[in-house]
Amino acid sequence: MNAVKHAIKRSFVFFLIPDFTMIAFATALDPLRSANRMLGYEAYRWRLASIDGKPVRASNGVECAVNTSLEEERKKMAGPDRPNMAIVCSGVNVERYHNKSAFAWLREEYNRGVAVGGLCTGAHILAAAGLLSNKRCAIHWENLPGFSEAFPKANVFADLFEIDQNVYTCAGGTAALDMMLKLIGDDFDESLVNRVCEQVLTDRVRSPTDRQRLPLRARLGVQNSKVLTIIELMEANLSEPLSLIEIADHVDLSRRQIERLFRTEMGRSPARYYLEIRLDRARHLLIQSSMPVVEVAVACGFVSASHFSKCYRELYARSPQQERVDRKQLLAA
């Protein structure tokens, strides 16, 4: 009788990918434990899975034991142990992960009505499985440039988390906590969410559209509002850079005023700063994608691969091609 009254609300499978981010995994799992504790019964259940049922090492070096393999999960699909949600836990080096068996399992779960989710860079795995076409999703800001280029059909946002029908994605870190608190609130009420928040020492559930990164003012240590507006313009126009005249018209300043402000606030010219943030985006694309160097150059607003390579070498003391070679050697080590 007690079991009927206190029915299971949801069951989860957390699928661990090598180098998964521990903080995102922990902040997704622990709110469920806290909710069970506050309720006094097991409203949420979970198990951990890996490809072969063996422990998986997180990016911080900690190995995590699991309960099942994908073969065992497939056997559970048609029975009472089928989960309500399958969540991919990944992290660094996600672009290296290509496992057709895992992708097929995720599609099978989704097609059977199981919700799917991704923590941190998990959206990359879901997209590779073909589950994010025309879906809103979130991914860690550091991986967003490469993801956007690799999966143009996915509607990716630099939000904390996104829920699009039966697909749940978050940017990782503590954003996993916000997504799970939203889920708990949907299942129960705000009172339970508040009690869980008190347990985990957070004062609120952030909105899905709260920014991932620190505001520019805090991140750069810049206070001048005009400079901040100009930098925001630059960051929003990397593939087709604005001219200094266009920027000046937008912020109602003269070119000379902008030059003087940037020398004072940023210690460099606006053109130099603009070049550096374009090259930073290029570096992320080189590391996270297999795009040809010439396509990376175009995506970052360079008119030619040779000019791009020259600028890249001047800033990073190596060519774009060497960047990729060094990255491959580091991953192979």
Short mmCIF file of N, CA, C and O in Angstrom, two decimals, residues 224-302:
data_model
loop_
_atom_site.label_atom_id
_atom_site.label_comp_id
_atom_site.label_asym_id
_atom_site.label_seq_id
_atom_site.Cartn_x
_atom_site.Cartn_y
_atom_site.Cartn_z
N ASN A 224 34.31 50.71 -18.37
CA ASN A 224 33.76 51.64 -19.34
C ASN A 224 32.67 50.98 -20.19
O ASN A 224 32.92 50.00 -20.90
N SER A 225 31.46 51.52 -20.13
CA SER A 225 30.32 50.90 -20.81
C SER A 225 30.46 50.93 -22.33
O SER A 225 30.01 50.01 -23.02
N LYS A 226 31.10 51.97 -22.86
CA LYS A 226 31.29 52.04 -24.31
C LYS A 226 32.23 50.93 -24.79
O LYS A 226 31.98 50.28 -25.81
N VAL A 227 33.31 50.71 -24.06
CA VAL A 227 34.26 49.65 -24.42
C VAL A 227 33.57 48.30 -24.35
O VAL A 227 33.75 47.44 -25.23
N LEU A 228 32.76 48.07 -23.31
CA LEU A 228 32.05 46.80 -23.17
C LEU A 228 31.08 46.59 -24.33
O LEU A 228 30.97 45.49 -24.86
N THR A 229 30.39 47.63 -24.74
CA THR A 229 29.47 47.53 -25.88
C THR A 229 30.22 47.19 -27.16
O THR A 229 29.78 46.36 -27.96
N ILE A 230 31.38 47.82 -27.35
CA ILE A 230 32.18 47.54 -28.55
C ILE A 230 32.65 46.09 -28.55
O ILE A 230 32.61 45.41 -29.59
N ILE A 231 33.12 45.59 -27.39
CA ILE A 231 33.59 44.20 -27.31
C ILE A 231 32.45 43.23 -27.59
O ILE A 231 32.63 42.22 -28.28
N GLU A 232 31.27 43.53 -27.07
CA GLU A 232 30.10 42.68 -27.36
C GLU A 232 29.81 42.66 -28.86
O GLU A 232 29.45 41.61 -29.42
N LEU A 233 29.93 43.81 -29.51
CA LEU A 233 29.75 43.87 -30.96
C LEU A 233 30.77 43.01 -31.68
O LEU A 233 30.44 42.27 -32.62
N MET A 234 32.01 43.10 -31.24
CA MET A 234 33.07 42.31 -31.86
C MET A 234 32.79 40.82 -31.70
O MET A 234 32.91 40.05 -32.67
N GLU A 235 32.44 40.39 -30.49
CA GLU A 235 32.21 38.97 -30.23
C GLU A 235 31.01 38.43 -31.01
O GLU A 235 30.94 37.24 -31.29
N ALA A 236 30.07 39.31 -31.34
CA ALA A 236 28.89 38.89 -32.10
C ALA A 236 29.13 38.90 -33.60
O ALA A 236 28.28 38.45 -34.38
N ASN A 237 30.28 39.41 -34.03
CA ASN A 237 30.57 39.51 -35.47
C ASN A 237 32.00 39.05 -35.75
O ASN A 237 32.88 39.85 -36.09
N LEU A 238 32.23 37.75 -35.59
CA LEU A 238 33.57 37.20 -35.80
C LEU A 238 33.78 36.71 -37.22
O LEU A 238 34.87 36.85 -37.77
N SER A 239 32.77 36.12 -37.83
CA SER A 239 32.94 35.59 -39.18
C SER A 239 32.95 36.70 -40.24
O SER A 239 33.56 36.56 -41.30
N GLU A 240 32.25 37.79 -39.96
CA GLU A 240 32.24 38.95 -40.85
C GLU A 240 32.55 40.18 -40.00
O GLU A 240 31.64 40.91 -39.57
N PRO A 241 33.82 40.41 -39.75
CA PRO A 241 34.22 41.50 -38.85
C PRO A 241 33.71 42.87 -39.31
O PRO A 241 33.68 43.18 -40.51
N LEU A 242 33.28 43.66 -38.34
CA LEU A 242 32.85 45.02 -38.61
C LEU A 242 34.07 45.91 -38.79
O LEU A 242 35.12 45.68 -38.18
N SER A 243 33.93 46.93 -39.59
CA SER A 243 35.00 47.93 -39.71
C SER A 243 34.95 48.85 -38.51
O SER A 243 33.91 48.96 -37.83
N LEU A 244 36.03 49.54 -38.25
CA LEU A 244 36.06 50.46 -37.12
C LEU A 244 35.06 51.60 -37.35
O LEU A 244 34.46 52.12 -36.39
N ILE A 245 34.83 51.97 -38.60
CA ILE A 245 33.83 53.01 -38.91
C ILE A 245 32.44 52.52 -38.54
O ILE A 245 31.64 53.27 -37.95
N GLU A 246 32.11 51.26 -38.87
CA GLU A 246 30.80 50.70 -38.52
C GLU A 246 30.62 50.65 -37.01
O GLU A 246 29.54 50.95 -36.48
N ILE A 247 31.67 50.25 -36.31
CA ILE A 247 31.61 50.19 -34.85
C ILE A 247 31.42 51.60 -34.29
O ILE A 247 30.60 51.82 -33.38
N ALA A 248 32.16 52.55 -34.83
CA ALA A 248 32.07 53.93 -34.35
C ALA A 248 30.66 54.48 -34.53
O ALA A 248 30.12 55.15 -33.64
N ASP A 249 30.05 54.20 -35.68
CA ASP A 249 28.67 54.65 -35.92
C ASP A 249 27.70 54.04 -34.92
O ASP A 249 26.75 54.70 -34.47
N HIS A 250 27.94 52.77 -34.57
CA HIS A 250 27.02 52.07 -33.69
C HIS A 250 27.06 52.62 -32.27
O HIS A 250 26.03 52.68 -31.58
N VAL A 251 28.23 53.02 -31.80
CA VAL A 251 28.37 53.48 -30.41
C VAL A 251 28.44 55.00 -30.31
O VAL A 251 28.63 55.55 -29.21
N ASP A 252 28.30 55.68 -31.46
CA ASP A 252 28.28 57.15 -31.49
C ASP A 252 29.56 57.75 -30.92
O ASP A 252 29.53 58.66 -30.09
N LEU A 253 30.68 57.20 -31.36
CA LEU A 253 31.99 57.74 -31.01
C LEU A 253 32.81 57.90 -32.29
O LEU A 253 32.49 57.29 -33.32
N SER A 254 33.85 58.66 -32.21
CA SER A 254 34.75 58.78 -33.36
C SER A 254 35.77 57.66 -33.32
O SER A 254 35.98 57.03 -32.27
N ARG A 255 36.39 57.39 -34.45
CA ARG A 255 37.45 56.37 -34.49
C ARG A 255 38.56 56.71 -33.51
O ARG A 255 39.09 55.83 -32.84
N ARG A 256 38.91 57.99 -33.44
CA ARG A 256 40.00 58.40 -32.54
C ARG A 256 39.63 58.16 -31.08
O ARG A 256 40.47 57.71 -30.29
N GLN A 257 38.38 58.42 -30.74
CA GLN A 257 37.93 58.17 -29.36
C GLN A 257 38.00 56.68 -29.02
O GLN A 257 38.41 56.30 -27.92
N ILE A 258 37.60 55.84 -29.97
CA ILE A 258 37.64 54.39 -29.73
C ILE A 258 39.09 53.93 -29.57
O ILE A 258 39.41 53.13 -28.69
N GLU A 259 39.96 54.42 -30.44
CA GLU A 259 41.38 54.06 -30.34
C GLU A 259 41.93 54.44 -28.96
O GLU A 259 42.62 53.64 -28.30
N ARG A 260 41.60 55.64 -28.49
CA ARG A 260 42.10 56.11 -27.20
C ARG A 260 41.53 55.28 -26.04
O ARG A 260 42.25 54.92 -25.11
N LEU A 261 40.23 54.97 -26.11
CA LEU A 261 39.60 54.17 -25.06
C LEU A 261 40.24 52.78 -24.95
O LEU A 261 40.51 52.28 -23.86
N PHE A 262 40.49 52.16 -26.10
CA PHE A 262 41.06 50.81 -26.08
C PHE A 262 42.51 50.82 -25.59
O PHE A 262 42.93 49.91 -24.88
N ARG A 263 43.26 51.83 -25.95
CA ARG A 263 44.63 51.92 -25.45
C ARG A 263 44.62 52.05 -23.93
O ARG A 263 45.44 51.45 -23.24
N THR A 264 43.65 52.82 -23.41
CA THR A 264 43.58 53.05 -21.97
C THR A 264 43.06 51.82 -21.22
O THR A 264 43.63 51.40 -20.21
N GLU A 265 41.96 51.23 -21.73
CA GLU A 265 41.27 50.15 -21.01
C GLU A 265 41.85 48.77 -21.29
O GLU A 265 41.88 47.91 -20.42
N MET A 266 42.29 48.54 -22.54
CA MET A 266 42.69 47.19 -22.95
C MET A 266 44.19 47.08 -23.23
O MET A 266 44.69 45.97 -23.44
N GLY A 267 44.88 48.20 -23.28
CA GLY A 267 46.31 48.17 -23.51
C GLY A 267 46.70 47.78 -24.92
O GLY A 267 47.85 47.37 -25.17
N ARG A 268 45.79 47.90 -25.84
CA ARG A 268 46.05 47.57 -27.25
C ARG A 268 45.04 48.31 -28.12
O ARG A 268 44.04 48.82 -27.63
N SER A 269 45.25 48.30 -29.40
CA SER A 269 44.32 48.96 -30.32
C SER A 269 43.06 48.11 -30.48
O SER A 269 43.09 46.88 -30.24
N PRO A 270 41.93 48.72 -30.88
CA PRO A 270 40.72 47.92 -31.12
C PRO A 270 40.92 46.87 -32.21
O PRO A 270 40.39 45.77 -32.12
N ALA A 271 41.70 47.21 -33.23
CA ALA A 271 41.96 46.24 -34.31
C ALA A 271 42.72 45.03 -33.77
O ALA A 271 42.42 43.88 -34.14
N ARG A 272 43.69 45.27 -32.91
CA ARG A 272 44.47 44.17 -32.34
C ARG A 272 43.59 43.30 -31.45
O ARG A 272 43.67 42.07 -31.51
N TYR A 273 42.77 43.94 -30.63
CA TYR A 273 41.89 43.16 -29.75
C TYR A 273 40.91 42.31 -30.57
O TYR A 273 40.69 41.14 -30.27
N TYR A 274 40.34 42.91 -31.61
CA TYR A 274 39.41 42.19 -32.49
C TYR A 274 40.10 40.98 -33.11
O TYR A 274 39.54 39.88 -33.18
N LEU A 275 41.33 41.17 -33.57
CA LEU A 275 42.10 40.08 -34.16
C LEU A 275 42.31 38.96 -33.14
O LEU A 275 42.17 37.77 -33.47
N GLU A 276 42.63 39.31 -31.91
CA GLU A 276 42.91 38.30 -30.88
C GLU A 276 41.69 37.45 -30.56
O GLU A 276 41.80 36.24 -30.37
N ILE A 277 40.50 38.06 -30.49
CA ILE A 277 39.33 37.24 -30.16
C ILE A 277 38.92 36.38 -31.35
O ILE A 277 38.38 35.28 -31.17
N ARG A 278 39.19 36.83 -32.58
CA ARG A 278 38.93 35.99 -33.75
C ARG A 278 39.89 34.80 -33.77
O ARG A 278 39.50 33.67 -34.09
N LEU A 279 41.14 35.04 -33.42
CA LEU A 279 42.12 33.95 -33.38
C LEU A 279 41.82 32.98 -32.23
O LEU A 279 42.08 31.78 -32.35
N ASP A 280 41.29 33.49 -31.15
CA ASP A 280 40.89 32.61 -30.04
C ASP A 280 39.78 31.67 -30.49
O ASP A 280 39.80 30.47 -30.16
N ARG A 281 38.82 32.19 -31.22
CA ARG A 281 37.76 31.33 -31.77
C ARG A 281 38.35 30.30 -32.74
O ARG A 281 37.98 29.12 -32.73
N ALA A 282 39.29 30.74 -33.56
CA ALA A 282 39.93 29.83 -34.52
C ALA A 282 40.64 28.70 -33.78
O ALA A 282 40.57 27.54 -34.21
N ARG A 283 41.30 29.02 -32.70
CA ARG A 283 42.00 27.99 -31.92
C ARG A 283 41.02 26.95 -31.40
O ARG A 283 41.29 25.75 -31.43
N HIS A 284 39.86 27.39 -30.91
CA HIS A 284 38.86 26.44 -30.44
C HIS A 284 38.37 25.54 -31.58
O HIS A 284 38.18 24.33 -31.40
N LEU A 285 38.18 26.12 -32.76
CA LEU A 285 37.73 25.32 -33.91
C LEU A 285 38.80 24.32 -34.34
O LEU A 285 38.48 23.18 -34.69
N LEU A 286 40.05 24.72 -34.32
CA LEU A 286 41.13 23.81 -34.70
C LEU A 286 41.21 22.63 -33.74
O LEU A 286 41.45 21.49 -34.14
N ILE A 287 41.00 22.89 -32.47
CA ILE A 287 41.11 21.85 -31.44
C ILE A 287 39.89 20.95 -31.42
O ILE A 287 39.99 19.74 -31.22
N GLN A 288 38.71 21.55 -31.61
CA GLN A 288 37.46 20.82 -31.39
C GLN A 288 36.82 20.24 -32.65
O GLN A 288 35.85 19.49 -32.55
N SER A 289 37.31 20.61 -33.81
CA SER A 289 36.67 20.14 -35.03
C SER A 289 37.71 19.64 -36.03
O SER A 289 38.91 19.82 -35.84
N SER A 290 37.20 19.03 -37.08
CA SER A 290 38.09 18.55 -38.15
C SER A 290 37.97 19.45 -39.38
O SER A 290 38.33 19.05 -40.49
N MET A 291 37.45 20.65 -39.21
CA MET A 291 37.30 21.59 -40.32
C MET A 291 38.65 21.86 -40.98
O MET A 291 39.66 22.03 -40.28
N PRO A 292 38.72 21.89 -42.29
CA PRO A 292 39.96 22.28 -42.96
C PRO A 292 40.39 23.67 -42.50
O PRO A 292 39.55 24.51 -42.17
N VAL A 293 41.68 23.90 -42.51
CA VAL A 293 42.22 25.18 -42.03
C VAL A 293 41.61 26.35 -42.80
O VAL A 293 41.30 27.39 -42.22
N VAL A 294 41.41 26.20 -44.09
CA VAL A 294 40.86 27.29 -44.89
C VAL A 294 39.43 27.61 -44.44
O VAL A 294 39.02 28.79 -44.41
N GLU A 295 38.65 26.60 -44.04
CA GLU A 295 37.29 26.84 -43.56
C GLU A 295 37.30 27.50 -42.19
O GLU A 295 36.45 28.34 -41.88
N VAL A 296 38.26 27.13 -41.36
CA VAL A 296 38.41 27.80 -40.06
C VAL A 296 38.72 29.27 -40.29
O VAL A 296 38.17 30.15 -39.62
N ALA A 297 39.60 29.53 -41.24
CA ALA A 297 39.97 30.92 -41.55
C ALA A 297 38.74 31.73 -41.95
O ALA A 297 38.52 32.84 -41.45
N VAL A 298 37.94 31.18 -42.85
CA VAL A 298 36.74 31.88 -43.32
C VAL A 298 35.75 32.09 -42.17
O VAL A 298 35.16 33.17 -42.02
N ALA A 299 35.57 31.06 -41.33
CA ALA A 299 34.63 31.15 -40.20
C ALA A 299 35.03 32.21 -39.20
O ALA A 299 34.20 32.67 -38.42
N CYS A 300 36.30 32.59 -39.21
CA CYS A 300 36.80 33.59 -38.25
C CYS A 300 37.13 34.92 -38.91
O CYS A 300 37.83 35.76 -38.33
N GLY A 301 36.63 35.09 -40.14
CA GLY A 301 36.71 36.40 -40.78
C GLY A 301 38.00 36.72 -41.50
O GLY A 301 38.29 37.90 -41.73
N PHE A 302 38.78 35.71 -41.88
CA PHE A 302 40.03 35.96 -42.61
C PHE A 302 39.80 35.75 -44.10
O PHE A 302 39.11 34.81 -44.50
#
